[in-house]
Tab-separated table of C-alpha atoms in Angstrom:
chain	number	residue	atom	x	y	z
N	134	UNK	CA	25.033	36.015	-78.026
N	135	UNK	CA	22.508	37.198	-76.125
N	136	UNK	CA	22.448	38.551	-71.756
N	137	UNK	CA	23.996	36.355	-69.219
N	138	UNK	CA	22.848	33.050	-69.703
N	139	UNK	CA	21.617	33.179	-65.911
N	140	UNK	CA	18.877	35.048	-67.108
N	141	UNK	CA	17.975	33.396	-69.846
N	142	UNK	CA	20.071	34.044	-72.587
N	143	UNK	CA	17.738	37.047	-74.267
N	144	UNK	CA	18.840	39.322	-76.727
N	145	UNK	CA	15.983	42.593	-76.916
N	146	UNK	CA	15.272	45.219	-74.189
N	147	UNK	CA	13.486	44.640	-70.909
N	148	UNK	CA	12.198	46.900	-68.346
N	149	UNK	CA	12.297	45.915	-64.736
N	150	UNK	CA	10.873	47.217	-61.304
N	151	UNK	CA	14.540	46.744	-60.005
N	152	UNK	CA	14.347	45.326	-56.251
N	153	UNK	CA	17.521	45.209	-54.185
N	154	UNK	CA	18.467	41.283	-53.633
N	155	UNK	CA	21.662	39.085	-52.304
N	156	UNK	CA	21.897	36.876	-55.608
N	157	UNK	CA	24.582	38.103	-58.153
N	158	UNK	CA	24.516	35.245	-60.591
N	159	UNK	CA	20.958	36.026	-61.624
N	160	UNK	CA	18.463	39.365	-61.920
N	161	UNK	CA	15.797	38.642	-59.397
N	162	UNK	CA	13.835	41.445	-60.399
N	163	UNK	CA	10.335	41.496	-62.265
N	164	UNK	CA	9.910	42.013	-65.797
N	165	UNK	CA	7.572	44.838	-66.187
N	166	UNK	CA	7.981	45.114	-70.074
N	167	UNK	CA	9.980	43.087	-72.749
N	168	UNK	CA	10.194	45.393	-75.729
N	169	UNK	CA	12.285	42.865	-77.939
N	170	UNK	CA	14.366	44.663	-80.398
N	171	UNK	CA	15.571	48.295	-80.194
N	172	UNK	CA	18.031	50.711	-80.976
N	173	UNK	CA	19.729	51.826	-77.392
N	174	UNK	CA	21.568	54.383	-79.485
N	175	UNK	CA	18.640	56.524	-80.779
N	176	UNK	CA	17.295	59.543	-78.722
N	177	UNK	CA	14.246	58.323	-79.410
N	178	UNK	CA	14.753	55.151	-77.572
N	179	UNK	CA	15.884	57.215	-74.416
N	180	UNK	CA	12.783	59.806	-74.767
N	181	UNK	CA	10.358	56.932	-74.498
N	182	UNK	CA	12.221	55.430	-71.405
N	183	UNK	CA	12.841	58.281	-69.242
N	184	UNK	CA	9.470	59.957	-70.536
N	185	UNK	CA	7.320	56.294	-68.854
N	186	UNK	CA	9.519	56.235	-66.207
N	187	UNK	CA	8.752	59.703	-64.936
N	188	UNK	CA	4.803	58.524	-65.327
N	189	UNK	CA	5.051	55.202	-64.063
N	190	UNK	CA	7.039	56.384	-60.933
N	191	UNK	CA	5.997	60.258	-60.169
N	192	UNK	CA	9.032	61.770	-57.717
N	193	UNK	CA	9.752	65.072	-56.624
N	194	UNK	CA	13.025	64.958	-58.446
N	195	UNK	CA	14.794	63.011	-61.211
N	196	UNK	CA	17.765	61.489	-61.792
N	197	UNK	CA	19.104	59.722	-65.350
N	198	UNK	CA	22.291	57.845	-65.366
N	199	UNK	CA	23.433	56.266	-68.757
N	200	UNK	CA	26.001	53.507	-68.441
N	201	UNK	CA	28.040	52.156	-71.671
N	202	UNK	CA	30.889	53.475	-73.679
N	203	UNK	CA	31.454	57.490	-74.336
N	204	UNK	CA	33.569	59.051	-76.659
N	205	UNK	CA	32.962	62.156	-74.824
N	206	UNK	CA	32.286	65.487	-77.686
N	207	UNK	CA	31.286	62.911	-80.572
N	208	UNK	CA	28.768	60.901	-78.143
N	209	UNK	CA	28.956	57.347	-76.498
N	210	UNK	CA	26.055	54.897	-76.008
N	211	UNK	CA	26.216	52.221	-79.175
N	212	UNK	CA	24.181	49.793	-80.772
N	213	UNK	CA	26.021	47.863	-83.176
N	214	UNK	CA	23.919	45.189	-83.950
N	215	UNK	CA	21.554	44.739	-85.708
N	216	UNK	CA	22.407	48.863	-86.017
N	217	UNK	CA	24.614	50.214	-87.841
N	218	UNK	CA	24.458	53.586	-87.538
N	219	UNK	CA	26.134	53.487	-84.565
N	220	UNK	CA	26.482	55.742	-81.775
N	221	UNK	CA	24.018	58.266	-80.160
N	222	UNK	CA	25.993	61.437	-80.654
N	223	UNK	CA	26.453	64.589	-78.825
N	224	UNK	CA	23.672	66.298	-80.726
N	225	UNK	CA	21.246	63.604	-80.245
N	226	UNK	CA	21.886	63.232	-76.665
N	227	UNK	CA	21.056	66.920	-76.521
N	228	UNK	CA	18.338	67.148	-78.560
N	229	UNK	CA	16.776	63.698	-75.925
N	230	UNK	CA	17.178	65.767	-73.197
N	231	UNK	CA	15.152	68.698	-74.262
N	232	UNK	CA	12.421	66.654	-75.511
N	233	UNK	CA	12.478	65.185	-72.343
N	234	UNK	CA	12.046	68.155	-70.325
N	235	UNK	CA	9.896	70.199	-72.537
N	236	UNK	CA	7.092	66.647	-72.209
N	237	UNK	CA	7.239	66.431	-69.066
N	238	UNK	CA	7.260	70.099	-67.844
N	239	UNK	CA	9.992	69.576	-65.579
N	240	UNK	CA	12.312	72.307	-66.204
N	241	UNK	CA	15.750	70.502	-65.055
N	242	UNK	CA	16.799	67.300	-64.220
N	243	UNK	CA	18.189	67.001	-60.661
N	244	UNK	CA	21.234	64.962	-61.364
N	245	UNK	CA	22.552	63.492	-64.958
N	246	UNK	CA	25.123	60.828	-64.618
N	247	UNK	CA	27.351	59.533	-67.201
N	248	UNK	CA	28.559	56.288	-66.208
N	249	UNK	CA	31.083	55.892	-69.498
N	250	UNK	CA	34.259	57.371	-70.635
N	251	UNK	CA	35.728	60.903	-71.531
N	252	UNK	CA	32.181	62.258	-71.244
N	253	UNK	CA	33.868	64.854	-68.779
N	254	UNK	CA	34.629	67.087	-71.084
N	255	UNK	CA	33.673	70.911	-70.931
N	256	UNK	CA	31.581	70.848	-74.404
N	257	UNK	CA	29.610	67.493	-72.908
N	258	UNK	CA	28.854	69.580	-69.411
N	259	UNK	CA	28.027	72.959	-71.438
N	260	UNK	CA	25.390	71.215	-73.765
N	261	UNK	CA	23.416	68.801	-71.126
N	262	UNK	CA	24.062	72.322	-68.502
N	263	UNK	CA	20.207	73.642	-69.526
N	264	UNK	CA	18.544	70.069	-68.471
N	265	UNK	CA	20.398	69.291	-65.084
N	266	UNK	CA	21.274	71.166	-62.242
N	267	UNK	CA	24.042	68.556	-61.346
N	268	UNK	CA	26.309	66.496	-63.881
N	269	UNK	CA	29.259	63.364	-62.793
N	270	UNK	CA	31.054	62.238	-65.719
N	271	UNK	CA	34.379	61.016	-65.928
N	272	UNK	CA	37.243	63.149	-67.644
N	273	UNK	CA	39.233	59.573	-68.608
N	274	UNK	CA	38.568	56.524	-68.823
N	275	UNK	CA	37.013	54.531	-66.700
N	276	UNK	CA	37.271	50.791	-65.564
N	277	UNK	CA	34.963	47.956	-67.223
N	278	UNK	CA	33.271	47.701	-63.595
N	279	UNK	CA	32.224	51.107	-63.974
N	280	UNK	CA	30.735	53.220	-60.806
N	281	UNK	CA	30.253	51.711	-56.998
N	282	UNK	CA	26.358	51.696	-57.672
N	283	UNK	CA	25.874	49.294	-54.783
N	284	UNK	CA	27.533	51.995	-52.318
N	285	UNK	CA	25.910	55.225	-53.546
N	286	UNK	CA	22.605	53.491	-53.918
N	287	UNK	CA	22.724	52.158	-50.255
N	288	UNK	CA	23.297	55.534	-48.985
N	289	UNK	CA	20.325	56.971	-51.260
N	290	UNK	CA	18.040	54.202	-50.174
N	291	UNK	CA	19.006	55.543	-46.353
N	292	UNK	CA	18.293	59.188	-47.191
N	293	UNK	CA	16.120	59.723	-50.727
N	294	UNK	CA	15.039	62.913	-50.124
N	295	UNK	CA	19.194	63.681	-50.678
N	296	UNK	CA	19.919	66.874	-52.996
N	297	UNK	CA	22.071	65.827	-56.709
N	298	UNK	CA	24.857	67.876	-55.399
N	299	UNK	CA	24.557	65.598	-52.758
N	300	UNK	CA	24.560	62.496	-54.888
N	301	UNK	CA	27.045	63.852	-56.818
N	302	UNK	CA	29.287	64.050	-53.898
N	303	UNK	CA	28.160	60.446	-53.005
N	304	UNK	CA	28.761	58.967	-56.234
N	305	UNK	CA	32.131	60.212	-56.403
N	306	UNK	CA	33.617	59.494	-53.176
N	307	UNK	CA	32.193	56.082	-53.562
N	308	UNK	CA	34.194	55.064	-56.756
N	309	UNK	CA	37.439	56.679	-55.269
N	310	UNK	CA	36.428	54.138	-52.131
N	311	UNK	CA	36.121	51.546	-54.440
N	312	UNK	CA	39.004	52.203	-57.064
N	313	UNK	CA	41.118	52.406	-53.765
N	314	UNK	CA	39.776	48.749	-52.540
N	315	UNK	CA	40.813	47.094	-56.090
């Protein structure tokens, strides 16, 4: 019941320095923090993350992408067990996003990413629209496999100083690439 039983079979949150490596049957990367239990879909959850990320890795700019299941208007990102309240709605989202600025002084995100489905839509882009200067989302729905992170992430590891309207552009035409491949 718990992750891939590659890694151990765990059930609660981890955070990992993530490290680029050849083996896709297990995560190769080091456990920084195991946090055990939490709820992914509370804003609180994604304030605390994003907020010691920023401080444990100071950059010039920031990008968030959230991965997992959107509903696009209502909100997306769900925790059904041992949670029962659900999903992290639209509000919420919001609400994380400010707090998240407004702590950390940074104004704007460069680049917010939404790695799920139907989160395309134009009341999704006009609420996050005061915390990132650049948004991908999908307008659909989108394929279990999700995003061609190995692609875009190549191409930012060649050139990091690259703008979000750039990595917008780069996510994009990577998952056409890759939807075109399968």
């Amino acid at each position: 019941r718990g992750a891939f039983s590659g890694d151990g079979d765990w059930t609660g949150a981890k955070r990992f320095l993530v490290t680029q490596d050849t083996n896709l049957s297990a995560l190769g990367s080091q456990v920084l923090m195991d946090l055990g239990e939490v709820d992914m879909s509370e804003k609180e959850t994604l304030v605390d993350f994003v907020i010691w990320a920023m401080q444990s890795y100071p950059a010039e700019n920031y990008a968030l992408i959230m991965s997992d299941h959107g509903m696009g208007w209502p909100g997306g990102w769900s925790d059904p067990d041992p949670y029962q309240d659900g999903e992290m709605e639209l509000h919420e989202l919001v609400e994380g996003l400010r707090l998240i600025t407004a702590k950390t002084g940074i104004g704007q995100l460069e680049f917010v990413g939404f790695d799920a489905c139907l989160m395309s839509q134009v009341e999704v882009m006009t609420a996050i629209a005061p915390y990132a200067k650049y948004a991908v989302a999908s307008e659909e729905t989108e394929p279990a496999m999700g995003w061609a992170y190995k692609d875009f992430l190549l191409e930012l590891s060649r050139n990091p100083s690259m703008s979000g309207g750039d990595m917008a552009r780069l996510i994009v035409e990577t998952y056409i690439d890759q939807d075109v491949k399968i």
